[in-house]
Amino acid sequence: MIAPSLIPEISSKRIKTDKLDAEKLARFYSNDLLTVVHVPTVENEADRDLLRTRKFLVDQQKSTKNHINSFCRKLNLNFKDETKLKNLWTKTYMIWLEEKVNSLEVNSQKLLLTSLLQCYFNFENQI
């Protein structure tokens, strides 16, 4: 089976008939210019599903990290300024973040950050 979208096109020739198309396909086939596709097996499809799901989880984890960082900025919690360290998402950062969460006075903010961190750790454990 040949992938129709991967058949090379000659831009100068716009005439289409079955005979010309058949000749063009035969020429491409003899010059090994056509891409063969196959129906994936159940195992192949399962592997692809696994990779898609992993990518989804990695993207979700990244999004959660960004959300936590932006919420911290909103609360004027700045790890780099306070500690003079540059790297986020290290053990030191996580300890600092946990301390900051515990020191928050507004319960809804504390709940939000706790939930986001729990989400982050769930992704971390699954990936």
Coordinates of N, CA, C and O in Angstrom, one line a residue:
M1 N 0.9 -1.2 0.0 CA 0.0 0.0 0.0 C 0.9 1.2 0.0 O 1.9 1.3 0.7
I2 N 0.6 2.2 -0.8 CA 1.4 3.4 -0.9 C 0.6 4.6 -0.3 O -0.6 4.7 -0.5
A3 N 1.4 5.5 0.4 CA 0.8 6.6 1.0 C 0.5 7.7 -0.1 O 1.4 8.2 -0.7
P4 N -0.8 8.0 -0.3 CA -1.1 9.0 -1.4 C -0.5 10.4 -1.1 O -0.1 11.0 -2.1
S5 N -0.4 10.8 0.1 CA 0.1 12.1 0.4 C 1.6 12.2 0.2 O 2.1 13.3 0.1
L6 N 2.3 11.1 0.1 CA 3.7 11.1 -0.1 C 4.2 10.8 -1.5 O 5.3 10.6 -1.8
I7 N 3.2 10.8 -2.4 CA 3.6 10.6 -3.9 C 4.1 11.9 -4.4 O 3.5 13.0 -4.2
P8 N 5.3 11.9 -4.9 CA 5.9 13.2 -5.4 C 5.1 13.8 -6.5 O 4.4 13.1 -7.3
E9 N 5.1 15.1 -6.5 CA 4.3 15.9 -7.5 C 5.3 16.6 -8.4 O 6.2 17.2 -7.9
I10 N 5.0 16.6 -9.7 CA 5.7 17.4 -10.7 C 4.9 18.6 -10.9 O 3.8 18.6 -11.5
S11 N 5.4 19.8 -10.5 CA 4.6 21.0 -10.5 C 4.2 21.5 -11.9 O 3.2 22.1 -12.1
S12 N 5.1 21.2 -12.9 CA 4.8 21.7 -14.3 C 3.7 20.9 -15.0 O 3.0 21.4 -15.9
K13 N 3.4 19.7 -14.6 CA 2.4 18.8 -15.3 C 1.1 18.8 -14.5 O 1.1 18.2 -13.4
R14 N 0.1 19.4 -15.1 CA -1.2 19.5 -14.4 C -2.2 18.6 -15.0 O -3.4 18.5 -14.6
I15 N -1.9 17.9 -16.1 CA -2.9 17.0 -16.8 C -3.0 15.7 -16.0 O -2.0 15.1 -15.6
K16 N -4.3 15.4 -15.7 CA -4.5 14.1 -14.9 C -5.5 13.2 -15.7 O -6.6 13.6 -16.0
T17 N -4.9 12.1 -16.1 CA -5.8 11.0 -16.6 C -5.3 9.7 -15.9 O -4.2 9.7 -15.4
D18 N -6.2 8.7 -16.0 CA -5.8 7.4 -15.4 C -4.5 6.9 -16.0 O -3.7 6.3 -15.3
K19 N -4.4 7.0 -17.3 CA -3.3 6.4 -18.0 C -2.0 7.2 -17.6 O -1.0 6.5 -17.3
L20 N -2.0 8.5 -17.5 CA -0.8 9.3 -17.1 C -0.5 9.0 -15.7 O 0.7 8.9 -15.3
D21 N -1.5 8.9 -14.8 CA -1.3 8.6 -13.4 C -0.7 7.2 -13.2 O 0.3 7.1 -12.4
A22 N -1.1 6.3 -14.0 CA -0.6 4.9 -13.9 C 0.9 4.9 -14.3 O 1.7 4.3 -13.7
E23 N 1.2 5.6 -15.4 CA 2.6 5.7 -15.9 C 3.5 6.4 -14.9 O 4.6 5.9 -14.6
K24 N 2.9 7.5 -14.3 CA 3.7 8.2 -13.3 C 4.0 7.3 -12.1 O 5.1 7.2 -11.6
L25 N 3.0 6.6 -11.6 CA 3.2 5.7 -10.5 C 4.1 4.6 -10.8 O 5.0 4.2 -10.0
A26 N 4.1 4.0 -12.0 CA 5.0 3.0 -12.4 C 6.4 3.5 -12.4 O 7.4 2.8 -12.0
R27 N 6.6 4.7 -12.9 CA 7.9 5.3 -13.0 C 8.5 5.6 -11.6 O 9.6 5.2 -11.3
F28 N 7.6 6.1 -10.7 CA 8.0 6.4 -9.3 C 8.4 5.1 -8.6 O 9.3 5.0 -7.9
Y29 N 7.6 4.0 -8.9 CA 7.8 2.7 -8.2 C 9.1 2.1 -8.7 O 9.8 1.6 -7.8
S30 N 9.4 2.2 -10.0 CA 10.6 1.6 -10.5 C 11.9 2.4 -10.0 O 12.9 1.8 -9.8
N31 N 11.7 3.7 -9.7 CA 12.8 4.5 -9.2 C 12.8 4.5 -7.6 O 13.6 5.2 -7.0
D32 N 12.0 3.7 -7.0 CA 11.9 3.6 -5.6 C 11.6 4.9 -4.9 O 12.2 5.3 -3.9
L33 N 10.7 5.7 -5.4 CA 10.3 7.0 -4.9 C 9.0 7.0 -4.1 O 8.6 8.0 -3.6
L34 N 8.4 5.8 -4.0 CA 7.1 5.8 -3.3 C 7.3 5.2 -1.9 O 8.2 4.4 -1.7
T35 N 6.6 5.8 -1.0 CA 6.7 5.4 0.4 C 5.6 4.3 0.7 O 4.4 4.6 0.6
V36 N 6.1 3.2 1.2 CA 5.2 2.1 1.5 C 4.7 2.2 2.9 O 5.5 2.6 3.8
V37 N 3.4 2.1 3.1 CA 2.8 2.1 4.5 C 2.2 0.7 4.8 O 1.9 0.0 3.9
H38 N 2.1 0.5 6.1 CA 1.5 -0.8 6.5 C 0.5 -0.5 7.6 O 0.6 0.5 8.3
V39 N -0.4 -1.4 7.8 CA -1.4 -1.3 8.9 C -0.7 -1.8 10.1 O -0.1 -2.9 10.1
P40 N -0.7 -1.0 11.2 CA 0.1 -1.4 12.4 C -0.6 -2.6 13.1 O -1.8 -2.7 13.1
T41 N 0.3 -3.4 13.7 CA -0.2 -4.5 14.4 C -0.8 -4.0 15.8 O -0.6 -2.8 16.1
V42 N -1.4 -4.8 16.5 CA -2.0 -4.4 17.8 C -0.8 -4.0 18.7 O -0.9 -3.0 19.5
E43 N 0.3 -4.7 18.7 CA 1.5 -4.4 19.5 C 2.0 -3.0 19.1 O 2.3 -2.2 20.0
N44 N 2.2 -2.8 17.8 CA 2.6 -1.5 17.3 C 1.7 -0.3 17.8 O 2.2 0.7 18.3
E45 N 0.5 -0.5 17.7 CA -0.5 0.5 18.1 C -0.5 0.7 19.6 O -0.6 1.8 20.1
A46 N -0.3 -0.4 20.4 CA -0.1 -0.2 21.8 C 1.1 0.6 22.2 O 1.1 1.4 23.1
D47 N 2.2 0.3 21.5 CA 3.5 1.1 21.7 C 3.2 2.6 21.4 O 3.7 3.4 22.1
R48 N 2.6 2.8 20.3 CA 2.3 4.2 19.9 C 1.4 4.9 20.9 O 1.6 6.1 21.3
D49 N 0.4 4.2 21.5 CA -0.5 4.7 22.5 C 0.3 5.1 23.8 O 0.1 6.1 24.4
L50 N 1.3 4.2 24.1 CA 2.1 4.4 25.3 C 3.0 5.7 25.1 O 3.0 6.5 26.0
L51 N 3.6 5.8 23.9 CA 4.4 7.0 23.6 C 3.5 8.3 23.6 O 3.9 9.3 24.2
R52 N 2.3 8.2 23.1 CA 1.4 9.4 23.0 C 1.0 9.8 24.5 O 1.0 11.0 24.8
T53 N 0.7 8.8 25.3 CA 0.3 9.1 26.7 C 1.5 9.6 27.5 O 1.3 10.6 28.2
R54 N 2.7 9.1 27.3 CA 3.8 9.7 28.0 C 4.1 11.1 27.6 O 4.3 12.0 28.4
K55 N 4.0 11.4 26.3 CA 4.1 12.8 25.8 C 3.1 13.7 26.5 O 3.4 14.8 26.9
F56 N 1.8 13.2 26.5 CA 0.7 13.9 27.2 C 1.1 14.2 28.6 O 0.9 15.4 29.1
L57 N 1.6 13.2 29.4 CA 1.9 13.4 30.8 C 3.1 14.4 30.9 O 3.0 15.2 31.9
V58 N 4.1 14.3 30.1 CA 5.2 15.2 30.2 C 4.7 16.7 29.9 O 5.1 17.6 30.6
D59 N 3.8 16.8 28.9 CA 3.3 18.2 28.6 C 2.4 18.7 29.8 O 2.5 19.9 30.2
Q60 N 1.7 17.8 30.4 CA 0.9 18.2 31.6 C 1.7 18.6 32.7 O 1.5 19.6 33.5
Q61 N 2.8 17.8 32.9 CA 3.7 18.2 34.0 C 4.4 19.5 33.8 O 4.5 20.3 34.7
K62 N 4.8 19.8 32.6 CA 5.4 21.1 32.2 C 4.4 22.2 32.5 O 4.7 23.3 33.0
S63 N 3.1 22.0 32.1 CA 2.1 23.0 32.3 C 1.8 23.2 33.8 O 1.7 24.4 34.2
T64 N 1.9 22.2 34.5 CA 1.7 22.3 36.0 C 2.8 23.1 36.6 O 2.6 24.0 37.5
K65 N 4.0 22.8 36.2 CA 5.2 23.5 36.7 C 5.0 25.0 36.4 O 5.3 25.9 37.2
N66 N 4.7 25.3 35.1 CA 4.5 26.7 34.7 C 3.4 27.4 35.6 O 3.5 28.6 36.0
H67 N 2.3 26.7 35.8 CA 1.2 27.2 36.6 C 1.7 27.5 38.1 O 1.4 28.6 38.6
I68 N 2.4 26.6 38.6 CA 3.0 26.8 40.0 C 3.9 28.0 40.0 O 3.8 28.9 40.9
N69 N 4.8 28.1 39.0 CA 5.7 29.2 39.0 C 5.0 30.6 38.8 O 5.3 31.5 39.5
S70 N 4.0 30.6 38.0 CA 3.3 31.9 37.8 C 2.4 32.2 39.0 O 2.3 33.4 39.4
F71 N 1.9 31.2 39.7 CA 1.1 31.5 40.9 C 2.1 32.0 42.0 O 1.7 32.9 42.8
C72 N 3.3 31.5 42.1 CA 4.3 32.0 43.0 C 4.7 33.4 42.7 O 4.8 34.2 43.7
R73 N 4.8 33.7 41.5 CA 5.1 35.1 41.1 C 4.0 36.0 41.5 O 4.2 37.2 42.0
K74 N 2.8 35.6 41.3 CA 1.6 36.4 41.7 C 1.6 36.6 43.2 O 1.2 37.7 43.7
L75 N 2.1 35.7 44.0 CA 2.1 35.8 45.5 C 3.5 36.5 45.9 O 3.7 36.6 47.1
N76 N 4.3 36.9 45.0 CA 5.6 37.5 45.3 C 6.5 36.6 46.0 O 7.3 37.0 46.9
L77 N 6.4 35.3 45.6 CA 7.4 34.3 46.2 C 8.4 34.1 45.1 O 8.1 33.5 44.1
N78 N 9.6 34.6 45.4 CA 10.7 34.5 44.4 C 11.9 33.7 44.9 O 12.7 34.2 45.7
F79 N 12.0 32.5 44.5 CA 13.1 31.6 45.0 C 14.4 32.1 44.7 O 15.3 32.1 45.5
K80 N 14.6 32.6 43.4 CA 15.9 33.1 43.0 C 16.4 34.3 43.8 O 17.6 34.4 44.1
D81 N 15.5 35.2 44.1 CA 15.9 36.4 44.8 C 16.2 36.1 46.3 O 17.1 36.6 46.9
E82 N 15.3 35.2 46.9 CA 15.5 34.9 48.3 C 16.7 34.0 48.6 O 17.4 34.2 49.6
T83 N 17.0 33.1 47.7 CA 18.1 32.1 48.0 C 19.3 32.4 47.2 O 20.4 31.8 47.5
K84 N 19.3 33.2 46.2 CA 20.4 33.4 45.3 C 20.8 32.2 44.5 O 21.9 32.1 43.9
L85 N 19.9 31.2 44.5 CA 20.2 30.0 43.7 C 19.4 30.2 42.3 O 18.4 30.9 42.3
K86 N 19.9 29.5 41.3 CA 19.3 29.7 40.0 C 18.3 28.6 39.5 O 17.5 28.9 38.7
N87 N 18.6 27.4 40.0 CA 17.8 26.3 39.5 C 16.5 26.0 40.2 O 16.5 25.8 41.4
L88 N 15.4 26.0 39.5 CA 14.2 25.6 40.0 C 14.0 24.1 39.9 O 14.7 23.4 39.2
W89 N 13.1 23.5 40.7 CA 12.7 22.1 40.6 C 13.8 21.2 41.1 O 13.9 20.1 40.7
T90 N 14.6 21.7 42.0 CA 15.6 20.9 42.7 C 15.0 20.5 44.1 O 14.0 21.0 44.4
K91 N 15.8 19.7 44.8 CA 15.3 19.4 46.2 C 15.2 20.7 47.0 O 14.3 20.8 47.8
T92 N 16.2 21.5 46.9 CA 16.2 22.8 47.6 C 15.0 23.6 47.3 O 14.3 24.2 48.2
Y93 N 14.6 23.7 46.0 CA 13.5 24.5 45.6 C 12.2 23.8 46.2 O 11.3 24.6 46.7
M94 N 12.1 22.5 46.2 CA 10.9 21.9 46.7 C 10.7 22.1 48.2 O 9.6 22.3 48.7
I95 N 11.8 22.1 48.9 CA 11.8 22.3 50.4 C 11.4 23.8 50.6 O 10.5 24.1 51.4
W96 N 12.0 24.7 49.8 CA 11.6 26.1 49.9 C 10.1 26.3 49.6 O 9.4 27.0 50.4
L97 N 9.7 25.7 48.6 CA 8.3 25.8 48.2 C 7.3 25.3 49.2 O 6.3 25.9 49.5
E98 N 7.7 24.1 49.8 CA 6.8 23.6 50.9 C 6.7 24.5 52.1 O 5.7 24.7 52.7
E99 N 7.9 25.1 52.4 CA 7.9 26.0 53.5 C 7.0 27.2 53.2 O 6.3 27.7 54.1
K100 N 7.1 27.7 52.0 CA 6.3 28.9 51.6 C 4.8 28.5 51.6 O 3.9 29.3 52.0
V101 N 4.4 27.3 51.2 CA 3.1 26.9 51.2 C 2.5 26.8 52.6 O 1.4 27.3 52.9
N102 N 3.3 26.3 53.5 CA 2.9 26.2 54.9 C 2.8 27.6 55.6 O 2.0 27.7 56.5
S103 N 3.5 28.5 55.1 CA 3.5 29.9 55.7 C 2.4 30.8 55.1 O 2.2 31.9 55.6
L104 N 1.7 30.3 54.1 CA 0.6 31.1 53.5 C -0.5 31.2 54.5 O -0.9 30.3 55.2
E105 N -1.1 32.4 54.6 CA -2.2 32.7 55.5 C -3.6 32.4 54.9 O -4.5 32.1 55.6
V106 N -3.7 32.6 53.6 CA -5.0 32.4 53.0 C -5.1 30.9 52.6 O -4.3 30.4 51.9
N107 N -6.2 30.3 53.2 CA -6.4 28.9 53.0 C -6.6 28.5 51.6 O -6.1 27.4 51.2
S108 N -7.3 29.3 50.8 CA -7.5 28.9 49.4 C -6.2 28.9 48.6 O -6.0 28.1 47.7
Q109 N -5.3 29.8 48.9 CA -4.0 29.8 48.2 C -3.2 28.6 48.6 O -2.5 28.0 47.8
K110 N -3.2 28.3 49.9 CA -2.5 27.1 50.4 C -3.1 25.9 49.7 O -2.3 25.0 49.3
L111 N -4.4 25.8 49.7 CA -5.0 24.6 49.0 C -4.6 24.5 47.6 O -4.3 23.4 47.1
L112 N -4.7 25.6 46.9 CA -4.3 25.7 45.5 C -2.9 25.2 45.2 O -2.7 24.3 44.4
L113 N -1.9 25.7 45.9 CA -0.6 25.3 45.7 C -0.3 23.9 46.2 O 0.4 23.1 45.5
T114 N -0.9 23.5 47.2 CA -0.8 22.1 47.6 C -1.4 21.1 46.6 O -0.7 20.1 46.3
S115 N -2.5 21.5 46.0 CA -3.1 20.6 45.0 C -2.2 20.6 43.7 O -2.0 19.5 43.1
L116 N -1.7 21.7 43.3 CA -0.8 21.8 42.2 C 0.5 20.9 42.4 O 0.9 20.2 41.5
L117 N 1.0 21.1 43.6 CA 2.2 20.3 43.9 C 1.9 18.8 43.9 O 2.7 18.0 43.4
Q118 N 0.8 18.4 44.4 CA 0.3 17.0 44.5 C 0.2 16.5 43.0 O 0.6 15.4 42.7
C119 N -0.4 17.3 42.2 CA -0.5 17.0 40.7 C 0.9 16.8 40.1 O 1.1 15.8 39.4
Y120 N 1.8 17.7 40.4 CA 3.1 17.6 39.9 C 3.8 16.3 40.3 O 4.4 15.6 39.5
F121 N 3.7 16.0 41.6 CA 4.3 14.7 42.1 C 3.7 13.5 41.5 O 4.3 12.5 41.2
N122 N 2.4 13.5 41.2 CA 1.7 12.4 40.6 C 2.3 12.2 39.2 O 2.5 11.1 38.8
F123 N 2.5 13.3 38.4 CA 3.1 13.2 37.1 C 4.5 12.7 37.2 O 4.9 11.8 36.4
E124 N 5.2 13.2 38.2 CA 6.6 12.8 38.4 C 6.7 11.3 38.6 O 7.6 10.6 38.1
N125 N 5.8 10.7 39.4 CA 5.8 9.3 39.7 C 5.4 8.4 38.6 O 5.8 7.3 38.5
Q126 N 4.6 9.0 37.7 CA 4.0 8.2 36.5 C 5.0 8.1 35.4 O 5.0 7.2 34.6
I127 N 5.8 9.2 35.2 CA 6.7 9.3 34.0 C 7.9 8.5 34.2 O 8.5 7.9 34.6

